[in-house]
Each structure stands twice: as C-alpha cells, then as structure tokens.
Short mmCIF file of C-alpha atoms in Angstrom, two decimals:
data_model
loop_
_atom_site.label_atom_id
_atom_site.label_comp_id
_atom_site.label_asym_id
_atom_site.label_seq_id
_atom_site.Cartn_x
_atom_site.Cartn_y
_atom_site.Cartn_z
CA MET A 159 -9.98 17.96 -42.00
CA PRO A 160 -12.63 18.83 -39.35
CA SER A 161 -11.93 22.09 -37.27
CA SER A 162 -10.19 21.62 -34.18
CA ARG A 163 -12.19 24.45 -32.51
CA PRO A 164 -15.95 23.34 -31.62
CA SER A 165 -18.60 25.40 -33.21
CA LEU A 166 -22.22 26.42 -32.25
CA VAL A 167 -23.57 23.95 -34.87
CA GLN A 168 -21.67 21.08 -33.26
CA ILE A 169 -23.31 22.12 -29.81
CA ALA A 170 -26.80 22.36 -31.44
CA GLU A 171 -26.45 18.94 -32.81
CA ARG A 172 -25.36 17.47 -29.43
CA VAL A 173 -28.28 19.23 -27.58
CA GLY A 174 -31.03 18.89 -30.30
CA VAL A 175 -31.66 22.61 -30.65
CA SER A 176 -31.01 25.04 -33.48
CA PRO A 177 -27.57 27.21 -33.66
CA ALA A 178 -29.56 30.31 -32.99
CA THR A 179 -30.86 28.83 -29.46
CA VAL A 180 -27.16 28.07 -28.58
CA SER A 181 -26.48 31.56 -29.57
CA ARG A 182 -28.91 32.94 -27.16
CA ALA A 183 -27.51 30.93 -24.38
CA PHE A 184 -24.37 32.98 -24.65
CA ASN A 185 -25.83 36.27 -25.61
CA ARG A 186 -29.37 36.61 -24.59
CA PRO A 187 -29.62 33.78 -21.75
CA GLU A 188 -32.81 35.06 -20.06
CA LEU A 189 -34.73 34.11 -23.25
CA LEU A 190 -34.13 30.43 -22.44
CA SER A 191 -35.37 28.17 -20.00
CA ASP A 192 -32.96 27.18 -17.16
CA ALA A 193 -33.01 23.66 -18.32
CA THR A 194 -32.12 24.33 -21.98
CA ARG A 195 -29.71 26.88 -21.01
CA GLU A 196 -27.68 24.53 -18.74
CA ARG A 197 -27.86 21.73 -21.30
CA ILE A 198 -26.17 24.05 -23.69
CA LEU A 199 -23.66 25.32 -21.21
CA ALA A 200 -22.81 21.86 -20.00
CA THR A 201 -22.38 20.43 -23.78
CA ALA A 202 -20.06 23.53 -24.47
CA ARG A 203 -17.92 22.91 -21.42
CA GLN A 204 -17.43 19.27 -22.52
CA LEU A 205 -16.38 20.30 -25.89
CA GLY A 206 -14.20 23.02 -24.68
CA PHE A 207 -16.12 25.74 -26.57
CA ARG A 208 -15.30 29.27 -26.05
CA PRO A 209 -17.67 32.17 -27.36
CA SER A 210 -16.14 34.59 -29.92
CA LYS A 211 -15.78 37.89 -28.42
CA VAL A 212 -15.31 39.42 -31.66
CA GLY A 213 -18.67 38.34 -32.96
CA SER A 214 -20.30 39.47 -29.83
CA SER A 215 -18.67 42.66 -29.84
CA LEU A 216 -19.79 43.23 -33.67
CA ARG A 217 -23.55 42.24 -32.62
CA SER A 218 -23.36 44.63 -29.40
CA GLY A 219 -21.64 47.53 -30.85
CA SER A 220 -19.27 47.27 -27.82
CA THR A 221 -15.66 45.91 -27.67
CA ARG A 222 -15.13 46.50 -23.96
CA THR A 223 -11.65 47.26 -24.88
CA LEU A 224 -9.50 50.24 -23.98
CA GLY A 225 -6.24 51.39 -25.98
CA LEU A 226 -3.02 52.18 -23.92
CA LEU A 227 -0.33 54.10 -26.02
CA LEU A 228 3.13 54.46 -24.26
CA PRO A 229 6.51 55.32 -25.32
CA THR A 230 8.19 52.15 -24.58
CA MET A 231 7.97 49.07 -22.44
CA SER A 232 11.65 48.72 -21.91
CA ASN A 233 11.38 51.53 -19.22
CA PRO A 234 9.79 50.19 -15.98
CA VAL A 235 7.90 53.23 -15.34
CA PHE A 236 5.66 52.59 -18.24
CA ALA A 237 5.38 49.03 -17.35
CA ALA A 238 4.14 49.93 -13.94
CA CYS A 239 1.73 52.18 -15.56
CA PHE A 240 0.33 49.53 -17.69
CA GLU A 241 -0.09 47.15 -14.80
CA GLY A 242 -1.99 49.98 -13.09
CA ALA A 243 -4.48 50.74 -16.04
CA GLU A 244 -5.11 47.12 -16.73
CA GLU A 245 -5.93 46.15 -13.27
CA ARG A 246 -8.33 48.88 -12.94
CA ALA A 247 -9.77 48.19 -16.31
CA LEU A 248 -10.16 44.25 -15.63
CA LYS A 249 -12.39 44.94 -12.38
CA ALA A 250 -14.64 46.99 -14.63
CA GLY A 251 -15.07 44.31 -17.29
CA TYR A 252 -12.67 45.77 -20.05
CA SER A 253 -9.38 44.27 -21.46
CA VAL A 254 -6.31 46.73 -22.61
CA MET A 255 -4.84 46.64 -25.98
CA LEU A 256 -1.35 47.95 -25.92
CA ALA A 257 0.78 49.86 -28.43
CA THR A 258 4.14 51.71 -28.13
CA THR A 259 5.61 54.68 -29.99
CA GLY A 260 9.39 54.67 -29.50
CA TYR A 261 9.32 58.44 -28.86
CA ASP A 262 8.61 58.72 -32.66
CA SER A 263 5.73 61.13 -33.51
CA ARG A 264 4.89 59.45 -36.79
CA ARG A 265 4.75 56.13 -35.14
CA GLU A 266 2.57 57.58 -32.38
CA ARG A 267 0.07 58.83 -34.86
CA ALA A 268 0.08 55.19 -36.72
CA ALA A 269 -0.35 53.30 -33.46
CA ALA A 270 -3.10 55.59 -32.33
CA ARG A 271 -4.81 54.99 -35.62
CA SER A 272 -4.49 51.24 -35.32
CA LEU A 273 -6.06 51.13 -31.92
CA LEU A 274 -8.91 53.15 -33.32
CA ASP A 275 -9.17 50.64 -36.23
CA HIS A 276 -9.40 48.01 -33.46
CA ARG A 277 -12.53 49.97 -32.06
CA VAL A 278 -11.07 50.66 -28.83
CA GLU A 279 -13.72 52.53 -26.65
CA GLY A 280 -11.25 54.84 -25.19
CA MET A 281 -7.70 55.44 -24.87
CA ILE A 282 -5.04 56.37 -22.21
CA LEU A 283 -1.79 57.77 -23.80
CA THR A 284 1.35 59.33 -23.33
CA VAL A 285 2.56 61.57 -26.32
CA ALA A 286 5.52 63.72 -27.18
CA ASP A 287 3.89 67.01 -26.48
CA PRO A 288 0.14 67.66 -26.03
CA ALA A 289 0.50 71.27 -26.92
CA CYS A 290 1.24 70.54 -30.51
CA SER A 291 0.23 66.59 -30.92
CA ALA A 292 -1.31 65.84 -34.34
CA THR A 293 -2.44 62.45 -32.43
CA LEU A 294 -4.43 64.34 -30.01
CA ALA A 295 -5.95 66.42 -32.69
CA GLU A 296 -7.13 63.25 -34.47
CA LEU A 297 -8.45 61.73 -31.23
CA THR A 298 -10.28 64.93 -30.56
CA ALA A 299 -11.90 65.14 -33.99
CA SER A 300 -13.03 61.20 -33.73
CA GLY A 301 -14.67 61.86 -30.69
CA LEU A 302 -13.03 59.11 -28.83
CA PRO A 303 -12.55 59.69 -25.07
CA PHE A 304 -8.99 59.66 -24.00
CA VAL A 305 -6.94 60.69 -20.85
CA LEU A 306 -3.15 61.56 -20.87
CA ALA A 307 -0.77 59.79 -18.69
CA TYR A 308 2.52 61.51 -17.29
CA ASN A 309 1.90 64.59 -19.96
CA GLU A 310 0.35 67.69 -18.31
CA SER A 311 -2.05 69.76 -20.30
CA ASP A 312 -4.50 72.67 -19.99
CA ARG A 313 -6.77 71.54 -22.62
CA HIS A 314 -7.12 67.62 -22.09
CA PRO A 315 -7.50 65.55 -19.09
CA PHE A 316 -4.25 64.06 -17.59
CA VAL A 317 -2.99 62.24 -14.57
CA SER A 318 0.43 63.03 -13.71
CA VAL A 319 2.81 64.40 -10.99
CA ASP A 320 3.69 68.25 -11.07
CA ASN A 321 7.00 67.56 -13.08
CA ARG A 322 8.02 71.31 -12.67
CA ALA A 323 7.69 71.22 -8.87
CA ALA A 324 9.19 67.81 -8.55
CA ALA A 325 12.33 68.54 -10.25
CA GLY A 326 12.63 71.75 -8.30
CA ASP A 327 12.46 69.76 -5.08
CA MET A 328 15.34 67.75 -6.08
CA VAL A 329 17.47 70.90 -6.87
CA GLU A 330 16.64 71.90 -3.32
CA HIS A 331 17.89 68.52 -2.06
CA LEU A 332 21.20 68.86 -4.00
CA VAL A 333 21.40 72.59 -2.56
CA ALA A 334 21.23 71.21 0.90
CA SER A 335 23.87 68.63 0.19
CA GLY A 336 26.10 71.35 -0.75
CA HIS A 337 25.88 71.23 -4.40
CA ARG A 338 25.87 74.68 -6.34
CA ARG A 339 27.10 73.52 -10.06
CA LEU A 340 24.48 71.47 -11.58
CA ALA A 341 23.83 69.73 -14.98
CA MET A 342 20.63 68.44 -16.38
CA VAL A 343 20.87 65.34 -18.56
CA SER A 344 17.92 64.41 -20.79
CA GLY A 345 17.01 62.88 -24.12
CA PRO A 346 15.71 64.86 -26.86
CA LEU A 347 13.36 67.52 -25.78
CA ASP A 348 10.94 67.57 -28.65
CA ALA A 349 10.04 63.91 -27.98
CA SER A 350 9.35 64.37 -24.27
CA ASP A 351 7.51 67.12 -22.84
CA ARG A 352 8.04 65.65 -19.44
CA ALA A 353 11.83 66.02 -19.96
CA SER A 354 11.36 69.65 -21.07
CA THR A 355 9.16 70.54 -17.97
CA ARG A 356 11.63 68.97 -15.44
CA LEU A 357 14.37 70.93 -17.05
CA ASP A 358 12.37 74.19 -16.59
CA GLY A 359 11.81 73.10 -13.10
CA VAL A 360 15.30 73.00 -12.61
CA LEU A 361 16.18 76.25 -14.25
CA GLU A 362 13.49 77.98 -12.11
CA ARG A 363 14.33 76.55 -8.78
CA ALA A 364 18.10 77.27 -9.43
CA ALA A 365 17.26 81.08 -10.22
CA ARG A 366 15.25 81.33 -7.10
CA LEU A 367 18.08 80.05 -5.08
CA GLY A 368 20.74 82.00 -6.86
CA LEU A 369 22.80 79.27 -8.20
CA PRO A 370 24.78 79.49 -11.36
CA VAL A 371 22.69 78.68 -14.42
CA PRO A 372 22.52 74.60 -14.62
CA THR A 373 24.14 73.26 -18.00
CA HIS A 374 21.59 71.18 -20.04
CA VAL A 375 22.96 68.29 -22.09
CA SER A 376 20.90 66.52 -24.55
CA MET A 377 21.53 62.80 -25.32
CA PRO A 378 20.59 61.14 -28.41
CA ARG A 379 18.29 58.67 -26.53
CA HIS A 380 16.10 59.15 -23.49
CA THR A 381 17.36 56.02 -21.57
CA ALA A 382 21.11 55.77 -22.77
CA ALA A 383 24.05 58.24 -22.22
CA ASP A 384 26.50 59.23 -24.62
CA ARG A 385 30.20 58.98 -23.39
CA ALA A 386 31.54 61.68 -25.50
CA ARG A 387 28.98 64.03 -24.43
CA LEU A 388 29.64 63.37 -20.73
CA ARG A 389 33.35 63.75 -21.42
CA SER A 390 32.85 67.21 -22.90
CA LEU A 391 30.62 68.35 -20.00
CA LEU A 392 32.99 67.35 -17.33
CA SER A 393 36.09 68.82 -19.11
CA SER A 394 34.66 72.28 -18.64
CA PRO A 395 36.91 74.53 -16.36
CA ARG A 396 34.27 74.35 -13.73
CA PRO A 397 32.35 71.19 -14.12
CA PRO A 398 29.15 70.41 -12.47
CA THR A 399 29.33 68.35 -9.04
CA ALA A 400 26.07 66.85 -9.47
CA LEU A 401 24.17 65.61 -12.54
CA PHE A 402 20.24 65.47 -12.34
CA CYS A 403 18.93 62.88 -15.02
CA SER A 404 15.38 63.24 -16.43
CA ASN A 405 14.77 59.56 -15.88
CA ASP A 406 16.16 56.67 -13.78
CA LEU A 407 17.24 54.39 -16.81
CA LEU A 408 19.28 57.29 -18.15
CA ALA A 409 20.70 57.99 -14.67
CA ALA A 410 21.75 54.34 -14.51
CA SER A 411 23.44 54.54 -17.93
CA VAL A 412 25.18 57.80 -16.81
CA ILE A 413 26.75 56.15 -13.74
CA ALA A 414 27.79 53.12 -15.98
CA GLU A 415 29.67 55.59 -18.49
CA LEU A 416 31.10 57.56 -15.70
CA ALA A 417 32.82 54.40 -14.47
CA THR A 418 34.42 54.01 -17.99
CA LEU A 419 35.78 57.31 -17.42
CA GLY A 420 37.38 56.46 -14.21
CA LEU A 421 34.97 58.33 -12.10
CA ARG A 422 33.07 57.03 -8.95
CA VAL A 423 29.71 57.92 -7.89
CA PRO A 424 29.06 59.74 -5.54
CA ASP A 425 32.92 60.15 -4.58
CA ASP A 426 33.93 62.26 -7.72
CA LEU A 427 30.33 63.31 -8.93
CA SER A 428 26.90 62.87 -7.50
CA VAL A 429 23.93 61.58 -9.99
CA CYS A 430 20.21 61.50 -9.42
CA GLY A 431 17.24 60.50 -11.57
CA PHE A 432 13.27 60.95 -11.76
CA ASP A 433 10.77 58.09 -11.57
CA GLY A 434 11.73 56.25 -8.33
CA MET A 435 11.81 52.90 -9.87
CA ALA A 436 12.38 49.60 -7.65
CA PHE A 437 15.58 48.99 -9.62
CA GLY A 438 17.02 52.15 -8.34
CA ALA A 439 16.95 50.91 -4.54
CA LEU A 440 19.08 47.67 -5.66
CA MET A 441 21.66 49.71 -7.25
CA VAL A 442 25.21 49.97 -4.98
CA PRO A 443 25.04 52.96 -4.03
CA SER A 444 21.18 53.24 -4.12
CA LEU A 445 19.93 55.74 -6.67
CA ALA A 446 18.75 59.36 -5.70
CA SER A 447 15.43 59.98 -7.50
CA VAL A 448 12.11 61.67 -7.75
CA HIS A 449 9.52 59.11 -7.03
CA GLN A 450 6.31 59.31 -8.97
CA PRO A 451 3.49 56.82 -8.33
CA SER A 452 3.46 55.07 -11.70
CA THR A 453 1.04 52.24 -10.89
CA GLU A 454 -1.18 54.63 -9.50
CA ILE A 455 -0.85 57.15 -12.61
CA GLY A 456 -2.02 54.17 -14.82
CA SER A 457 -4.87 53.26 -12.45
CA GLN A 458 -6.14 56.66 -12.12
CA ALA A 459 -6.00 57.43 -15.71
CA CYS A 460 -8.26 54.45 -16.38
CA HIS A 461 -10.49 55.34 -13.66
CA GLU A 462 -10.90 58.83 -15.23
CA LEU A 463 -11.41 57.18 -18.68
CA LEU A 464 -14.22 54.73 -17.11
CA ASN A 465 -16.07 58.00 -15.87
CA ALA A 466 -16.16 59.45 -19.45
CA LEU A 467 -17.39 56.26 -20.87
CA THR A 468 -20.12 55.99 -18.37
CA GLY A 469 -21.68 59.42 -18.95
CA GLY A 470 -19.51 61.29 -16.44
CA SER A 471 -16.40 63.55 -17.17
CA SER A 472 -12.55 63.00 -17.04
CA ARG A 473 -10.67 65.19 -14.43
CA SER A 474 -7.02 66.25 -14.60
CA VAL A 475 -5.19 64.95 -11.45
CA ARG A 476 -1.73 65.51 -9.97
CA LEU A 477 -0.70 62.74 -7.82
CA PRO A 478 1.96 63.40 -5.20
CA HIS A 479 5.66 62.90 -5.55
CA ARG A 480 8.52 62.36 -3.08
CA LEU A 481 12.26 62.20 -2.94
CA SER A 482 14.24 59.15 -2.55
CA GLU A 483 17.49 60.35 -1.14
CA GLY A 484 19.54 57.28 -2.18
CA GLY A 485 23.24 57.04 -1.84
CA THR A 486 24.36 58.44 -5.19
CA VAL A 487 24.28 61.89 -3.93
CA ALA A 488 27.32 63.09 -1.94
CA ARG A 489 27.11 65.70 0.91
CA LEU A 490 29.55 68.55 0.24
CA PRO A 491 30.96 71.06 2.58
CA VAL A 492 28.71 74.32 2.27
CA ASP A 493 30.92 76.92 0.98
#
C-alpha cells in the first residue's frame, strides 16, 4: 500500500531532479536557481508535502523548541502563563512543549528529564521549592538555560510577583475592613513555596499591625477545601472572621464548602484568594483577591529565556500585583 504522506522521492520524480536537490529547496534554498526552487515548491504544494521538522532539527542541531513545566493546567493561572509564554515563543520562531507535575516532586523530575530527552533548547518551569530542588540541580548540571515562573529564588533567574508583600497587602485590606482574627488556608506547604511565602507575608504583616497570630490550616490539596478541617477551624472559641486562601481555586472551593455548613459569604464569614483570575469576577459575590499578571509572567519568563539563548543573560523580574477588592470581604465595625 503506498504511503499516504508524499515523500521527497515523489517530488523529485515529478520535477525530474534528485531527492538531494528537493531537500536543498527546503533546507538550503540559496543553493538552487529560482526556477528550480519554485518548481519544487509548487510540486510540493500540489502533493500536500510538509517538510519534517524532526529531520531538519537533527541536521541543524537545533529543535527551536522550549520546554514549559507547570504544576497543573486545571488552575487558570497556569493556563494563562502558558498562553503568555507560547505567544512570545512563536513570535521568536520557537514552539513550546508542555508538561505538568501535579505538585509531585518525583513527577517533576521525570517530566523535566522527558523534556530534556526531547532536546528542548531551554526551559520555563515552576517547581515545588527552588531552594531544595533536585530538578533544578539536574538542569544546572546539564547546562540547559532555564527561567523560573512564580517561584522566587536568590540563585536562579525568575519572573514572579513579590508574594510576601502581596499577601501582606491583602492583610492590610482585611484590617482596613475591620477584621482582626484571620486564618490562612493553603495546600501542603512542601509542594508550593508560593503558598509558604504568602503565609510568611500574612504572619509578618499581622505581627506588624499588632493582630493576633493568624491560624494556618493546610488542606490535603492545593485547589480543594476539606469540609472537616473547615468545620474544626470554625468551631474554636474565637473563630476567624476572614479566611485568606493561598489561591483563587482554593478560595472558590472554601466558599462552596462553607455553604454546605450553612454559612454565607460574606455575611457570616469573609473569604479572599490569591491570583486574581477572571472567573473570580463572575462569582456572586465577586471574589476578593490579590491579582498577579499570569499572562505577563509567562511572556516575560520566555523573554528572559530567549535572551539567554541568544547570548545574553536572564534577569530576575518582579512584576507588580494589585488588589481586587471584590464582594466576598465584608466591612466590619472597627473595635
């Protein structure tokens, strides 16, 4: 049975040249006369031929592909990051190969190795904790250029917001709204240095403002609330009046679980998140959140990586955050 995909040989037979000449039309067109090149390209179009990028990459030693390693695509924050990185990469003539880690350090290392095996020329990635990351140690040893997205590091180039300051600014907003008893709700801290740094920001700003030490509640997952843990938190003698969740998906899940417990947001309890994703504005009431520019984070990280690939250096960049006040934070009487 003949192959359904046209080959260089078929084009060569139609045009009356050698397969090597057809190959030059796609890879070294300057070596051919205009007339010969145009005859080959016209025949290729008629047959529906598309040159193999894999073969071209093997010959040139360049894949023109960047790796992007993210915790999950179920969280819109990472989907926006991917879009920003891919748009910037395409403008520079690169494609993007995506892998996800599921917030699992073993899967993180395996996914990074897989991207290396596919000969990506550089990598943008979000890891659990850059301070003790085996993945980053392997990438550094390999010599592959990389830029962190969302992580913050004093050893590796990154693009992020100032998570500590951003979380502190939300504490300021809650205090200005009359709240003094706060709780921070996150997923497992060992799987996300972002959540850990945001907790540090909450505790530091609360201490500076003279608040009672905020309670920290760790959920089994980063994007889903556990009803029993919420019930236990709220059954304390002096329960918090506001819950600051480490990301918007977790905040939405917390609000849903509170409803099953018979509590209304913000009438009975205030809730806010971190990310400022578009779906928060569609909630009723709209979600109060720290907004970080995820599309720009992906785009800027790709820009820094491309700088490294063209002989420059990658910088660490902190992008500005802002507060989306939303309707899920009630204004309480100030004591």
